[in-house]
Amino acid sequence: MEQLSADSVTLQLYTGWKTYKGKLSQELASRSNGLYTLQESSMYPTLYRLVEKGMITDRQEKVGKRKVRVYYHLEETGLEYLAALRKEYCAICRGVLSILGITEIKDLEEG
């Protein structure tokens, strides 16, 4: 479940734009209202795995005199993989909510 979650949020954040790892962790915290955060260092395994699978591509760009920033871009195969991950994640969530007896979102608010 952890890999499913890390892969899906990483791919989702790359949808429609190219960015670097540091920006990704900031965007993740911002979009989740601080409820879902990842340390930059813990993102490396996910990024490397997704690059290796061809889901995202990376390129290095020199920033300043010495700093090199790695930018990532979501590929078409990554979009397809993201769609499958969303479907799987939603099915798991529905199953857990069913086990917990939550049939509607308002049940969460009351509960």
GROMACS .gro file of C-alpha atoms in nm:
model
  111
    1MET     CA    1   0.000   0.000   0.000
    2GLU     CA    2   0.288   0.236   0.081
    3GLN     CA    3   0.444   0.195  -0.264
    4LEU     CA    4   0.103   0.232  -0.427
    5SER     CA    5   0.050   0.556  -0.239
    6ALA     CA    6   0.399   0.695  -0.307
    7ASP     CA    7   0.384   0.607  -0.677
    8SER     CA    8   0.037   0.751  -0.726
    9VAL     CA    9   0.097   1.085  -0.551
   10THR     CA   10   0.435   1.127  -0.721
   11LEU     CA   11   0.289   1.062  -1.066
   12GLN     CA   12  -0.012   1.284  -0.995
   13LEU     CA   13   0.207   1.577  -0.900
   14TYR     CA   14   0.398   1.547  -1.227
   15THR     CA   15   0.080   1.555  -1.435
   16GLY     CA   16   0.098   1.851  -1.668
   17TRP     CA   17   0.432   1.999  -1.561
   18LYS     CA   18   0.802   1.937  -1.519
   19THR     CA   19   0.955   1.992  -1.181
   20TYR     CA   20   1.240   1.899  -0.954
   21LYS     CA   21   1.234   1.687  -0.639
   22GLY     CA   22   1.239   1.973  -0.386
   23LYS     CA   23   0.945   2.142  -0.552
   24LEU     CA   24   0.760   1.811  -0.555
   25SER     CA   25   0.774   1.769  -0.177
   26GLN     CA   26   0.652   2.127  -0.128
   27GLU     CA   27   0.366   2.075  -0.373
   28LEU     CA   28   0.268   1.749  -0.204
   29ALA     CA   29   0.242   1.915   0.136
   30SER     CA   30   0.052   2.209  -0.012
   31ARG     CA   31  -0.204   2.004  -0.206
   32SER     CA   32  -0.272   1.777   0.091
   33ASN     CA   33  -0.307   2.071   0.333
   34GLY     CA   34  -0.010   1.931   0.522
   35LEU     CA   35  -0.177   1.593   0.581
   36TYR     CA   36   0.057   1.399   0.351
   37THR     CA   37   0.425   1.478   0.352
   38LEU     CA   38   0.739   1.305   0.232
   39GLN     CA   39   1.095   1.389   0.321
   40GLU     CA   40   1.294   1.472   0.011
   41SER     CA   41   1.541   1.194   0.088
   42SER     CA   42   1.262   0.935   0.104
   43MET     CA   43   1.148   1.029  -0.246
   44TYR     CA   44   1.462   0.895  -0.417
   45PRO     CA   45   1.357   0.527  -0.425
   46THR     CA   46   1.020   0.618  -0.577
   47LEU     CA   47   1.171   0.853  -0.835
   48TYR     CA   48   1.442   0.603  -0.933
   49ARG     CA   49   1.189   0.321  -0.963
   50LEU     CA   50   0.956   0.531  -1.181
   51VAL     CA   51   1.243   0.644  -1.404
   52GLU     CA   52   1.363   0.284  -1.436
   53LYS     CA   53   1.012   0.173  -1.539
   54GLY     CA   54   0.989   0.455  -1.797
   55MET     CA   55   0.699   0.623  -1.619
   56ILE     CA   56   0.890   0.949  -1.581
   57THR     CA   57   1.205   1.082  -1.743
   58ASP     CA   58   1.472   1.295  -1.585
   59ARG     CA   59   1.719   1.553  -1.707
   60GLN     CA   60   1.987   1.747  -1.527
   61GLU     CA   61   2.015   2.123  -1.551
   62LYS     CA   62   2.287   2.340  -1.409
   63VAL     CA   63   2.160   2.606  -1.170
   64GLY     CA   64   2.417   2.865  -1.073
   65LYS     CA   65   2.787   2.779  -1.081
   66ARG     CA   66   2.786   2.438  -0.913
   67LYS     CA   67   2.435   2.326  -0.835
   68VAL     CA   68   2.271   2.071  -1.060
   69ARG     CA   69   1.897   2.026  -1.042
   70VAL     CA   70   1.723   1.716  -1.177
   71TYR     CA   71   1.392   1.783  -1.348
   72TYR     CA   72   1.134   1.509  -1.399
   73HIS     CA   73   0.863   1.473  -1.661
   74LEU     CA   74   0.563   1.238  -1.664
   75GLU     CA   75   0.553   1.018  -1.975
   76GLU     CA   76   0.249   0.864  -2.146
   77THR     CA   77   0.321   0.527  -1.983
   78GLY     CA   78   0.323   0.708  -1.647
   79LEU     CA   79  -0.022   0.851  -1.718
   80GLU     CA   80  -0.153   0.504  -1.797
   81TYR     CA   81   0.007   0.363  -1.483
   82LEU     CA   82  -0.141   0.648  -1.278
   83ALA     CA   83  -0.490   0.567  -1.407
   84ALA     CA   84  -0.447   0.204  -1.300
   85LEU     CA   85  -0.311   0.309  -0.959
   86ARG     CA   86  -0.606   0.544  -0.901
   87LYS     CA   87  -0.849   0.264  -0.978
   88GLU     CA   88  -0.668   0.023  -0.745
   89TYR     CA   89  -0.637   0.280  -0.467
   90CYS     CA   90  -1.008   0.370  -0.486
   91ALA     CA   91  -1.104   0.002  -0.470
   92ILE     CA   92  -0.889  -0.048  -0.159
   93CYS     CA   93  -1.035   0.263   0.004
   94ARG     CA   94  -1.392   0.148  -0.071
   95GLY     CA   95  -1.312  -0.188   0.084
   96VAL     CA   96  -1.167  -0.035   0.401
   97LEU     CA   97  -1.458   0.208   0.434
   98SER     CA   98  -1.698  -0.082   0.393
   99ILE     CA   99  -1.521  -0.278   0.667
  100LEU     CA  100  -1.544   0.028   0.893
  101GLY     CA  101  -1.916   0.058   0.821
  102ILE     CA  102  -1.880   0.394   0.647
  103THR     CA  103  -2.119   0.412   0.356
  104GLU     CA  104  -2.105   0.786   0.287
  105ILE     CA  105  -1.853   1.060   0.344
  106LYS     CA  106  -2.092   1.231   0.585
  107ASP     CA  107  -2.053   0.918   0.807
  108LEU     CA  108  -1.688   1.019   0.849
  109GLU     CA  109  -1.784   1.366   0.966
  110GLU     CA  110  -2.039   1.232   1.215
  111GLY     CA  111  -1.823   0.952   1.337
   0.00000   0.00000   0.00000
